[in-house]
């Protein structure tokens, strides 16, 4: 099956409600939607929505870098050359993790449609289904509890809470949440680089009874040395997020003694499926488990991340709720969400259904 042409559009997917993280409030969502069209009428879908504060790239910059005539280096190529095509994409768009991600997702989608197998089966399925966490932004205590009650009523059993602006309020929020959830609902927190070493230890000690499963990126990227010598039971819960953008970062963070027990892999951070699998392999060789995360993204890239996550035996958590608060999307299908658990479609490729 040969590639005919590539198209790119920017879609305003909108948010059902704004939310706040440590460094900004998000109230709207635009995604780049990339489509690779084959000569036999099939379409591979890719999507991207980078966060500048993490990868140094905006959606506008990525779109400006895309040129239809330049992207036509894929025209006439055989999709069965998947690895070669991905290599060329990685080289051509080296400065744009967003475009690398979108191209690779679309290529893998089209390739597996041609094989008539789901992407996860091609990669080697290790996991059938998992519960996803669902995210509560930085809110006041009562608003946090109100949102938590809503998610619990919808049968989500893992809540991820954004922290990092005020440690005193962070501690109060978690203590109150634990009173609400007891041990029926697991709690994960994301400090978004908001703590220093002393604050992290204070947070750990004062929330000890909350049974917090994971603490994402407590210190600023580049300050990982502050985590050295922390108690083993704390470091085992720590998740590298902004500290982990590449395979090179993964290798450095895999050196002993380990500072993080988990790696948070986001396709938008590392630049696609190929790099994500390399990071996952480095982690597995060092006994590090995986958490798969996302931004506010179309179901296209969320589904792709889910397929890759389910192909990795060391996946411990998924945080793939990025399409759940969108008012609209350009595709349906892909995955099923029931009582907080995510399951992949058995349809070829990503199993997406076009809504155009």
C-alpha positions as YAML, in Angstrom:
chain: A
units: angstrom
residues:
- id: 1
  name: UNK
  ca: [0.00, 0.00, 0.00]
- id: 2
  name: UNK
  ca: [1.46, 3.34, -1.06]
- id: 3
  name: UNK
  ca: [1.08, 6.78, 0.50]
- id: 4
  name: UNK
  ca: [-0.72, 9.32, -1.69]
- id: 5
  name: UNK
  ca: [-0.52, 12.60, 0.24]
- id: 6
  name: UNK
  ca: [-0.47, 14.21, 3.71]
- id: 7
  name: UNK
  ca: [-2.84, 16.85, 5.10]
- id: 8
  name: UNK
  ca: [-2.81, 18.93, 8.28]
- id: 9
  name: UNK
  ca: [-5.50, 20.96, 10.01]
- id: 10
  name: UNK
  ca: [-5.85, 22.73, 13.35]
- id: 11
  name: UNK
  ca: [-9.01, 21.93, 15.28]
- id: 12
  name: UNK
  ca: [-10.45, 23.72, 18.32]
- id: 13
  name: UNK
  ca: [-11.67, 20.80, 20.43]
- id: 14
  name: UNK
  ca: [-12.75, 23.03, 23.34]
- id: 15
  name: UNK
  ca: [-12.86, 22.11, 27.03]
- id: 16
  name: UNK
  ca: [-15.93, 21.34, 29.08]
- id: 17
  name: UNK
  ca: [-14.27, 23.17, 32.01]
- id: 18
  name: UNK
  ca: [-10.98, 25.04, 32.52]
- id: 19
  name: UNK
  ca: [-8.39, 23.81, 35.01]
- id: 20
  name: UNK
  ca: [-5.24, 25.09, 36.67]
- id: 21
  name: UNK
  ca: [-1.80, 23.50, 36.96]
- id: 22
  name: UNK
  ca: [1.24, 24.95, 38.72]
- id: 23
  name: UNK
  ca: [2.31, 27.26, 35.89]
- id: 24
  name: UNK
  ca: [-0.90, 28.19, 34.04]
- id: 25
  name: UNK
  ca: [-4.67, 27.90, 33.67]
- id: 26
  name: UNK
  ca: [-5.95, 26.06, 30.60]
- id: 27
  name: UNK
  ca: [-9.34, 27.07, 29.20]
- id: 28
  name: UNK
  ca: [-9.23, 26.04, 25.52]
- id: 29
  name: UNK
  ca: [-7.67, 23.27, 23.48]
- id: 30
  name: UNK
  ca: [-6.40, 23.27, 19.93]
- id: 31
  name: UNK
  ca: [-4.89, 20.14, 18.38]
- id: 32
  name: UNK
  ca: [-3.03, 19.67, 15.15]
- id: 33
  name: UNK
  ca: [-4.63, 16.81, 13.20]
- id: 34
  name: UNK
  ca: [-2.38, 15.14, 10.63]
- id: 35
  name: UNK
  ca: [-3.70, 12.65, 8.11]
- id: 36
  name: UNK
  ca: [-1.70, 10.35, 5.86]
- id: 37
  name: UNK
  ca: [-3.83, 9.23, 2.91]
- id: 38
  name: UNK
  ca: [-3.09, 6.05, 0.99]
- id: 39
  name: UNK
  ca: [-3.68, 5.32, -2.68]
- id: 40
  name: UNK
  ca: [-6.31, 2.73, -1.78]
- id: 41
  name: UNK
  ca: [-8.43, 5.21, 0.20]
- id: 42
  name: UNK
  ca: [-7.32, 4.51, 3.78]
- id: 43
  name: UNK
  ca: [-6.30, 7.23, 6.20]
- id: 44
  name: UNK
  ca: [-3.81, 7.10, 9.05]
- id: 45
  name: UNK
  ca: [-4.54, 9.65, 11.76]
- id: 46
  name: UNK
  ca: [-2.07, 11.53, 13.95]
- id: 47
  name: UNK
  ca: [-2.51, 14.40, 16.40]
- id: 48
  name: UNK
  ca: [-0.39, 16.77, 18.50]
- id: 49
  name: UNK
  ca: [-0.73, 19.34, 21.26]
- id: 50
  name: UNK
  ca: [2.67, 20.19, 22.79]
- id: 51
  name: UNK
  ca: [3.16, 22.17, 26.00]
- id: 52
  name: UNK
  ca: [5.76, 24.90, 25.55]
- id: 53
  name: UNK
  ca: [6.79, 24.91, 29.22]
- id: 54
  name: UNK
  ca: [7.81, 21.24, 28.89]
- id: 55
  name: UNK
  ca: [9.23, 20.79, 25.38]
- id: 56
  name: UNK
  ca: [9.89, 24.37, 24.26]
- id: 57
  name: UNK
  ca: [7.49, 24.13, 21.32]
- id: 58
  name: UNK
  ca: [4.02, 25.53, 20.70]
- id: 59
  name: UNK
  ca: [1.34, 24.16, 18.43]
- id: 60
  name: UNK
  ca: [1.67, 27.28, 16.28]
- id: 61
  name: UNK
  ca: [5.39, 26.69, 15.83]
- id: 62
  name: UNK
  ca: [4.83, 23.05, 14.88]
- id: 63
  name: UNK
  ca: [2.16, 23.96, 12.34]
- id: 64
  name: UNK
  ca: [4.42, 26.64, 10.84]
- id: 65
  name: UNK
  ca: [7.20, 24.08, 10.47]
- id: 66
  name: UNK
  ca: [4.93, 21.74, 8.52]
- id: 67
  name: UNK
  ca: [4.98, 22.37, 4.80]
- id: 68
  name: UNK
  ca: [2.85, 20.25, 2.48]
- id: 69
  name: UNK
  ca: [5.53, 20.19, -0.21]
- id: 70
  name: UNK
  ca: [8.17, 19.14, 2.31]
- id: 71
  name: UNK
  ca: [5.91, 16.46, 3.79]
- id: 72
  name: UNK
  ca: [5.49, 14.99, 0.34]
- id: 73
  name: UNK
  ca: [8.78, 13.14, 0.81]
- id: 74
  name: UNK
  ca: [6.42, 10.37, 1.94]
- id: 75
  name: UNK
  ca: [4.29, 10.45, -1.22]
- id: 76
  name: UNK
  ca: [4.62, 7.30, -3.28]
- id: 77
  name: UNK
  ca: [6.37, 5.44, -0.45]
- id: 78
  name: UNK
  ca: [5.27, 1.96, 0.58]
- id: 79
  name: UNK
  ca: [3.77, 1.91, 4.08]
- id: 80
  name: UNK
  ca: [5.46, -1.47, 4.61]
- id: 81
  name: UNK
  ca: [8.72, 0.48, 4.97]
- id: 82
  name: UNK
  ca: [7.44, 1.57, 8.39]
- id: 83
  name: UNK
  ca: [10.75, 1.59, 10.27]
- id: 84
  name: UNK
  ca: [12.55, 3.45, 7.49]
- id: 85
  name: UNK
  ca: [9.75, 6.00, 7.22]
- id: 86
  name: UNK
  ca: [9.81, 6.60, 10.97]
- id: 87
  name: UNK
  ca: [13.58, 7.02, 10.89]
- id: 88
  name: UNK
  ca: [13.24, 9.65, 8.19]
- id: 89
  name: UNK
  ca: [10.51, 11.47, 10.10]
- id: 90
  name: UNK
  ca: [12.67, 11.50, 13.24]
- id: 91
  name: UNK
  ca: [15.54, 13.05, 11.29]
- id: 92
  name: UNK
  ca: [13.52, 15.51, 9.21]
- id: 93
  name: UNK
  ca: [11.58, 16.95, 12.17]
- id: 94
  name: UNK
  ca: [14.30, 16.61, 14.78]
- id: 95
  name: UNK
  ca: [13.47, 20.04, 16.23]
- id: 96
  name: UNK
  ca: [9.73, 19.28, 16.54]
- id: 97
  name: UNK
  ca: [8.60, 16.53, 18.94]
- id: 98
  name: UNK
  ca: [5.00, 17.44, 18.04]
- id: 99
  name: UNK
  ca: [5.38, 16.70, 14.33]
- id: 100
  name: UNK
  ca: [7.45, 13.58, 14.98]
- id: 101
  name: UNK
  ca: [4.67, 12.31, 17.23]
- id: 102
  name: UNK
  ca: [1.86, 13.07, 14.79]
- id: 103
  name: UNK
  ca: [3.65, 11.56, 11.79]
- id: 104
  name: UNK
  ca: [4.57, 8.39, 13.67]
- id: 105
  name: UNK
  ca: [1.08, 7.86, 15.06]
- id: 106
  name: UNK
  ca: [-0.40, 8.25, 11.57]
- id: 107
  name: UNK
  ca: [2.21, 5.95, 10.02]
- id: 108
  name: UNK
  ca: [1.67, 3.22, 12.60]
- id: 109
  name: UNK
  ca: [-2.10, 3.57, 12.24]
- id: 110
  name: UNK
  ca: [-1.95, 3.22, 8.45]
- id: 111
  name: UNK
  ca: [0.62, 0.39, 8.61]
- id: 112
  name: UNK
  ca: [-1.52, -1.68, 10.99]
- id: 113
  name: UNK
  ca: [-4.64, -0.99, 8.94]
- id: 114
  name: UNK
  ca: [-2.75, -2.50, 6.03]
- id: 115
  name: UNK
  ca: [-1.87, -5.55, 8.17]
- id: 116
  name: UNK
  ca: [-5.48, -5.71, 9.42]
- id: 117
  name: UNK
  ca: [-4.36, -5.92, 13.07]
- id: 118
  name: UNK
  ca: [-4.64, -3.51, 16.00]
- id: 119
  name: UNK
  ca: [-1.45, -1.60, 16.73]
- id: 120
  name: UNK
  ca: [-1.13, -3.24, 20.15]
- id: 121
  name: UNK
  ca: [-1.13, -6.69, 18.58]
- id: 122
  name: UNK
  ca: [1.64, -5.67, 16.19]
- id: 123
  name: UNK
  ca: [3.71, -4.33, 19.10]
- id: 124
  name: UNK
  ca: [3.01, -7.36, 21.27]
- id: 125
  name: UNK
  ca: [0.17, -7.07, 23.74]
- id: 126
  name: UNK
  ca: [1.01, -7.49, 27.42]
- id: 127
  name: UNK
  ca: [-2.03, -5.88, 29.07]
- id: 128
  name: UNK
  ca: [-5.72, -6.27, 28.31]
- id: 129
  name: UNK
  ca: [-7.27, -3.42, 30.30]
- id: 130
  name: UNK
  ca: [-6.34, -0.94, 33.04]
- id: 131
  name: UNK
  ca: [-8.00, 1.79, 35.10]
- id: 132
  name: UNK
  ca: [-6.97, 5.31, 34.20]
- id: 133
  name: UNK
  ca: [-6.48, 8.07, 36.70]
- id: 134
  name: UNK
  ca: [-8.54, 11.20, 36.21]
- id: 135
  name: UNK
  ca: [-7.11, 14.62, 36.98]
- id: 136
  name: UNK
  ca: [-8.24, 17.33, 39.40]
- id: 137
  name: UNK
  ca: [-6.53, 20.68, 38.76]
- id: 138
  name: UNK
  ca: [-5.33, 23.14, 41.39]
- id: 139
  name: UNK
  ca: [-8.52, 24.14, 43.19]
- id: 140
  name: UNK
  ca: [-9.62, 25.21, 46.65]
- id: 141
  name: UNK
  ca: [-10.27, 22.46, 49.17]
- id: 142
  name: UNK
  ca: [-14.05, 22.42, 48.81]
- id: 143
  name: UNK
  ca: [-13.89, 22.56, 45.01]
- id: 144
  name: UNK
  ca: [-11.42, 19.67, 45.07]
- id: 145
  name: UNK
  ca: [-13.80, 17.58, 47.16]
- id: 146
  name: UNK
  ca: [-16.74, 18.48, 44.92]
- id: 147
  name: UNK
  ca: [-14.88, 17.40, 41.79]
- id: 148
  name: UNK
  ca: [-13.67, 14.24, 43.52]
- id: 149
  name: UNK
  ca: [-17.24, 13.28, 44.41]
- id: 150
  name: UNK
  ca: [-18.24, 13.74, 40.78]
- id: 151
  name: UNK
  ca: [-15.48, 11.42, 39.52]
- id: 152
  name: UNK
  ca: [-16.16, 8.83, 42.22]
- id: 153
  name: UNK
  ca: [-19.84, 8.83, 41.21]
- id: 154
  name: UNK
  ca: [-18.66, 8.13, 37.64]
- id: 155
  name: UNK
  ca: [-16.80, 5.06, 39.02]
- id: 156
  name: UNK
  ca: [-13.23, 6.36, 38.64]
- id: 157
  name: UNK
  ca: [-11.05, 4.78, 41.31]
- id: 158
  name: UNK
  ca: [-7.75, 6.61, 40.80]
- id: 159
  name: UNK
  ca: [-7.68, 10.38, 41.33]
- id: 160
  name: UNK
  ca: [-4.66, 12.44, 40.30]
- id: 161
  name: UNK
  ca: [-4.41, 15.82, 42.01]
- id: 162
  name: UNK
  ca: [-2.40, 18.77, 40.71]
- id: 163
  name: UNK
  ca: [-0.34, 20.45, 43.43]
- id: 164
  name: UNK
  ca: [2.66, 22.74, 43.66]
- id: 165
  name: UNK
  ca: [1.43, 26.27, 44.42]
- id: 166
  name: UNK
  ca: [1.00, 26.19, 48.22]
- id: 167
  name: UNK
  ca: [2.33, 23.28, 50.24]
- id: 168
  name: UNK
  ca: [0.08, 24.05, 53.21]
- id: 169
  name: UNK
  ca: [-3.00, 23.95, 51.02]
- id: 170
  name: UNK
  ca: [-1.64, 20.89, 49.20]
- id: 171
  name: UNK
  ca: [-1.41, 19.01, 52.50]
- id: 172
  name: UNK
  ca: [-4.88, 20.11, 53.58]
- id: 173
  name: UNK
  ca: [-6.38, 19.05, 50.25]
- id: 174
  name: UNK
  ca: [-4.85, 15.59, 50.47]
- id: 175
  name: UNK
  ca: [-5.89, 15.05, 54.09]
- id: 176
  name: UNK
  ca: [-9.46, 16.06, 53.29]
- id: 177
  name: UNK
  ca: [-9.48, 13.92, 50.16]
- id: 178
  name: UNK
  ca: [-8.33, 10.92, 52.15]
- id: 179
  name: UNK
  ca: [-11.19, 11.48, 54.60]
- id: 180
  name: UNK
  ca: [-13.55, 11.36, 51.63]
- id: 181
  name: UNK
  ca: [-11.96, 8.46, 49.74]
- id: 182
  name: UNK
  ca: [-10.58, 6.30, 52.57]
- id: 183
  name: UNK
  ca: [-8.81, 3.39, 50.89]
- id: 184
  name: UNK
  ca: [-11.51, 2.85, 48.26]
- id: 185
  name: UNK
  ca: [-9.94, 5.34, 45.85]
- id: 186
  name: UNK
  ca: [-6.22, 5.54, 45.07]
- id: 187
  name: UNK
  ca: [-4.57, 8.97, 45.16]
- id: 188
  name: UNK
  ca: [-1.76, 10.22, 42.92]
- id: 189
  name: UNK
  ca: [-0.32, 13.72, 43.10]
- id: 190
  name: UNK
  ca: [1.55, 15.86, 40.59]
- id: 191
  name: UNK
  ca: [3.66, 18.57, 42.19]
- id: 192
  name: UNK
  ca: [4.60, 20.04, 38.77]
- id: 193
  name: UNK
  ca: [8.15, 20.88, 39.97]
- id: 194
  name: UNK
  ca: [6.73, 22.90, 42.86]
- id: 195
  name: UNK
  ca: [8.73, 21.60, 45.87]
- id: 196
  name: UNK
  ca: [12.24, 21.65, 47.21]
- id: 197
  name: UNK
  ca: [13.70, 18.75, 49.18]
- id: 198
  name: UNK
  ca: [12.49, 19.97, 52.58]
- id: 199
  name: UNK
  ca: [8.97, 20.60, 51.31]
- id: 200
  name: UNK
  ca: [8.82, 17.16, 49.72]
- id: 201
  name: UNK
  ca: [9.81, 15.50, 53.01]
- id: 202
  name: UNK
  ca: [7.29, 17.64, 54.88]
- id: 203
  name: UNK
  ca: [4.56, 16.69, 52.42]
- id: 204
  name: UNK
  ca: [5.45, 12.98, 52.75]
- id: 205
  name: UNK
  ca: [5.42, 13.05, 56.55]
- id: 206
  name: UNK
  ca: [2.20, 15.03, 56.99]
- id: 207
  name: UNK
  ca: [0.25, 13.02, 54.39]
- id: 208
  name: UNK
  ca: [1.59, 9.59, 55.42]
- id: 209
  name: UNK
  ca: [-1.85, 8.28, 56.32]
- id: 210
  name: UNK
  ca: [-3.25, 9.20, 52.89]
- id: 211
  name: UNK
  ca: [-1.59, 6.21, 51.19]
- id: 212
  name: UNK
  ca: [-0.55, 8.30, 48.19]
- id: 213
  name: UNK
  ca: [0.57, 5.93, 45.43]
- id: 214
  name: UNK
  ca: [2.74, 8.24, 43.31]
- id: 215
  name: UNK
  ca: [4.27, 11.72, 43.46]
- id: 216
  name: UNK
  ca: [5.04, 13.17, 40.02]
- id: 217
  name: UNK
  ca: [7.96, 15.52, 39.43]
- id: 218
  name: UNK
  ca: [8.30, 17.08, 42.90]
- id: 219
  name: UNK
  ca: [11.41, 19.18, 42.05]
- id: 220
  name: UNK
  ca: [12.41, 21.30, 39.06]
- id: 221
  name: UNK
  ca: [13.91, 19.48, 36.10]
- id: 222
  name: UNK
  ca: [17.66, 19.79, 36.48]
- id: 223
  name: UNK
  ca: [17.46, 19.55, 40.29]
- id: 224
  name: UNK
  ca: [17.10, 15.78, 40.42]
- id: 225
  name: UNK
  ca: [20.18, 15.61, 42.68]
- id: 226
  name: UNK
  ca: [17.97, 16.94, 45.49]
- id: 227
  name: UNK
  ca: [16.29, 13.53, 45.58]
- id: 228
  name: UNK
  ca: [19.48, 11.63, 46.38]
- id: 229
  name: UNK
  ca: [19.47, 10.01, 49.80]
- id: 230
  name: UNK
  ca: [15.72, 10.26, 50.32]
- id: 231
  name: UNK
  ca: [14.06, 7.26, 52.02]
- id: 232
  name: UNK
  ca: [13.62, 4.28, 49.70]
- id: 233
  name: UNK
  ca: [9.86, 4.14, 50.28]
- id: 234
  name: UNK
  ca: [9.57, 7.74, 49.05]
- id: 235
  name: UNK
  ca: [11.84, 7.41, 46.00]
- id: 236
  name: UNK
  ca: [9.92, 4.32, 44.90]
- id: 237
  name: UNK
  ca: [6.82, 6.54, 44.58]
- id: 238
  name: UNK
  ca: [8.51, 9.37, 42.69]
- id: 239
  name: UNK
  ca: [7.73, 9.79, 38.99]
- id: 240
  name: UNK
  ca: [10.04, 11.53, 36.51]
- id: 241
  name: UNK
  ca: [7.99, 13.72, 34.19]
- id: 242
  name: UNK
  ca: [9.53, 17.02, 33.09]
- id: 243
  name: UNK
  ca: [12.93, 15.49, 33.87]
- id: 244
  name: UNK
  ca: [12.33, 12.85, 31.20]
- id: 245
  name: UNK
  ca: [12.14, 14.10, 27.62]
- id: 246
  name: UNK
  ca: [14.37, 11.65, 25.76]
- id: 247
  name: UNK
  ca: [16.12, 8.30, 25.71]
- id: 248
  name: UNK
  ca: [19.25, 10.13, 26.83]
- id: 249
  name: UNK
  ca: [17.37, 11.38, 29.92]
- id: 250
  name: UNK
  ca: [16.06, 7.88, 30.56]
- id: 251
  name: UNK
  ca: [19.57, 6.45, 30.50]
- id: 252
  name: UNK
  ca: [20.85, 9.11, 32.90]
- id: 253
  name: UNK
  ca: [17.94, 8.60, 35.30]
- id: 254
  name: UNK
  ca: [18.42, 4.83, 35.20]
- id: 255
  name: UNK
  ca: [21.86, 5.07, 36.82]
- id: 256
  name: UNK
  ca: [22.08, 3.77, 40.36]
- id: 257
  name: UNK
  ca: [21.12, 4.79, 42.92]
- id: 258
  name: UNK
  ca: [17.73, 5.30, 41.31]
- id: 259
  name: UNK
  ca: [16.08, 8.63, 42.06]
- id: 260
  name: UNK
  ca: [12.69, 7.73, 40.57]
- id: 261
  name: UNK
  ca: [10.68, 4.53, 40.80]
- id: 262
  name: UNK
  ca: [8.56, 5.46, 37.77]
- id: 263
  name: UNK
  ca: [8.98, 7.14, 34.40]
- id: 264
  name: UNK
  ca: [6.08, 9.15, 33.01]
- id: 265
  name: UNK
  ca: [6.16, 8.66, 29.23]
- id: 266
  name: UNK
  ca: [4.19, 11.06, 27.08]
- id: 267
  name: UNK
  ca: [4.30, 10.73, 23.31]
- id: 268
  name: UNK
  ca: [4.22, 14.53, 23.07]
- id: 269
  name: UNK
  ca: [7.35, 14.83, 25.20]
- id: 270
  name: UNK
  ca: [9.58, 12.24, 23.60]
- id: 271
  name: UNK
  ca: [8.49, 12.67, 19.99]
- id: 272
  name: UNK
  ca: [6.58, 9.56, 19.08]
- id: 273
  name: UNK
  ca: [6.08, 5.83, 19.40]
- id: 274
  name: UNK
  ca: [9.63, 4.81, 18.45]
- id: 275
  name: UNK
  ca: [11.25, 6.89, 21.19]
- id: 276
  name: UNK
  ca: [8.58, 5.94, 23.73]
- id: 277
  name: UNK
  ca: [9.35, 2.26, 23.23]
- id: 278
  name: UNK
  ca: [13.07, 2.92, 23.63]
- id: 279
  name: UNK
  ca: [12.46, 4.75, 26.93]
- id: 280
  name: UNK
  ca: [10.23, 1.90, 28.09]
- id: 281
  name: UNK
  ca: [12.99, -0.60, 27.31]
- id: 282
  name: UNK
  ca: [15.60, 1.41, 29.23]
- id: 283
  name: UNK
  ca: [13.23, 1.59, 32.19]
- id: 284
  name: UNK
  ca: [12.51, -2.13, 32.15]
- id: 285
  name: UNK
  ca: [16.21, -3.00, 32.15]
- id: 286
  name: UNK
  ca: [16.64, -0.91, 35.33]
- id: 287
  name: UNK
  ca: [13.54, -2.14, 37.15]
- id: 288
  name: UNK
  ca: [11.71, 1.17, 36.70]
- id: 289
  name: UNK
  ca: [7.96, 1.04, 36.15]
- id: 290
  name: UNK
  ca: [5.96, 3.18, 33.76]
- id: 291
  name: UNK
  ca: [3.17, 5.69, 33.99]
- id: 292
  name: UNK
  ca: [1.77, 6.85, 30.65]
- id: 293
  name: UNK
  ca: [0.60, 10.44, 30.58]
- id: 294
  name: UNK
  ca: [-0.83, 12.98, 28.16]
- id: 295
  name: UNK
  ca: [-1.83, 16.57, 27.56]
- id: 296
  name: UNK
  ca: [-5.28, 17.71, 26.45]
- id: 297
  name: UNK
  ca: [-5.36, 15.63, 23.30]
- id: 298
  name: UNK
  ca: [-7.64, 14.23, 20.65]
- id: 299
  name: UNK
  ca: [-8.71, 10.63, 21.04]
- id: 300
  name: UNK
  ca: [-6.27, 9.93, 18.20]
- id: 301
  name: UNK
  ca: [-3.08, 10.39, 20.24]
- id: 302
  name: UNK
  ca: [-4.66, 9.16, 23.49]
- id: 303
  name: UNK
  ca: [-5.54, 5.89, 21.76]
- id: 304
  name: UNK
  ca: [-2.03, 5.60, 20.34]
- id: 305
  name: UNK
  ca: [-0.52, 6.04, 23.82]
- id: 306
  name: UNK
  ca: [-2.88, 3.40, 25.17]
- id: 307
  name: UNK
  ca: [-1.80, 0.88, 22.54]
- id: 308
  name: UNK
  ca: [1.86, 1.46, 23.35]
- id: 309
  name: UNK
  ca: [1.24, 1.32, 27.11]
- id: 310
  name: UNK
  ca: [-0.53, -2.03, 26.79]
- id: 311
  name: UNK
  ca: [2.46, -3.39, 24.86]
- id: 312
  name: UNK
  ca: [4.85, -2.77, 27.78]
- id: 313
  name: UNK
  ca: [5.01, -5.28, 30.63]
- id: 314
  name: UNK
  ca: [6.37, -2.67, 33.07]
- id: 315
  name: UNK
  ca: [3.37, -0.36, 32.71]
- id: 316
  name: UNK
  ca: [2.07, 0.29, 36.22]
- id: 317
  name: UNK
  ca: [-0.34, 3.19, 35.75]
- id: 318
  name: UNK
  ca: [-2.05, 5.02, 32.93]
- id: 319
  name: UNK
  ca: [-3.05, 8.67, 33.17]
- id: 320
  name: UNK
  ca: [-4.76, 8.93, 29.80]
- id: 321
  name: UNK
  ca: [-7.76, 11.12, 30.55]
- id: 322
  name: UNK
  ca: [-6.74, 13.89, 28.15]
- id: 323
  name: UNK
  ca: [-9.69, 13.50, 25.79]
- id: 324
  name: UNK
  ca: [-12.37, 13.04, 28.43]
- id: 325
  name: UNK
  ca: [-13.05, 16.75, 29.02]
- id: 326
  name: UNK
  ca: [-13.14, 17.73, 25.35]
- id: 327
  name: UNK
  ca: [-16.43, 19.08, 24.10]
- id: 328
  name: UNK
  ca: [-15.83, 17.57, 20.66]
- id: 329
  name: UNK
  ca: [-13.33, 15.49, 18.72]
- id: 330
  name: UNK
  ca: [-12.59, 14.63, 15.10]
- id: 331
  name: UNK
  ca: [-12.82, 10.87, 15.62]
- id: 332
  name: UNK
  ca: [-14.72, 8.29, 17.62]
- id: 333
  name: UNK
  ca: [-13.90, 4.69, 18.49]
- id: 334
  name: UNK
  ca: [-10.36, 3.88, 19.51]
- id: 335
  name: UNK
  ca: [-10.93, 2.86, 23.11]
- id: 336
  name: UNK
  ca: [-13.78, 2.08, 25.45]
- id: 337
  name: UNK
  ca: [-14.04, 3.63, 28.90]
- id: 338
  name: UNK
  ca: [-16.23, 1.83, 31.42]
- id: 339
  name: UNK
  ca: [-16.25, 2.45, 35.17]
- id: 340
  name: UNK
  ca: [-12.86, 4.12, 34.86]
- id: 341
  name: UNK
  ca: [-11.25, 1.20, 32.98]
- id: 342
  name: UNK
  ca: [-9.83, 1.64, 29.49]
- id: 343
  name: UNK
  ca: [-9.98, -1.09, 26.85]
- id: 344
  name: UNK
  ca: [-8.70, -0.99, 23.26]
- id: 345
  name: UNK
  ca: [-10.80, -1.70, 20.20]
- id: 346
  name: UNK
  ca: [-9.96, -4.87, 18.24]
- id: 347
  name: UNK
  ca: [-10.25, -2.99, 14.95]
- id: 348
  name: UNK
  ca: [-7.18, -2.57, 12.70]
- id: 349
  name: UNK
  ca: [-4.71, 0.22, 13.38]
- id: 350
  name: UNK
  ca: [-5.95, 2.52, 16.14]
- id: 351
  name: UNK
  ca: [-9.55, 1.45, 15.54]
- id: 352
  name: UNK
  ca: [-10.70, 5.02, 15.01]
- id: 353
  name: UNK
  ca: [-14.02, 6.03, 13.45]
- id: 354
  name: UNK
  ca: [-14.02, 9.22, 11.41]
- id: 355
  name: UNK
  ca: [-16.66, 11.80, 12.23]
- id: 356
  name: UNK
  ca: [-16.07, 14.09, 9.25]
...
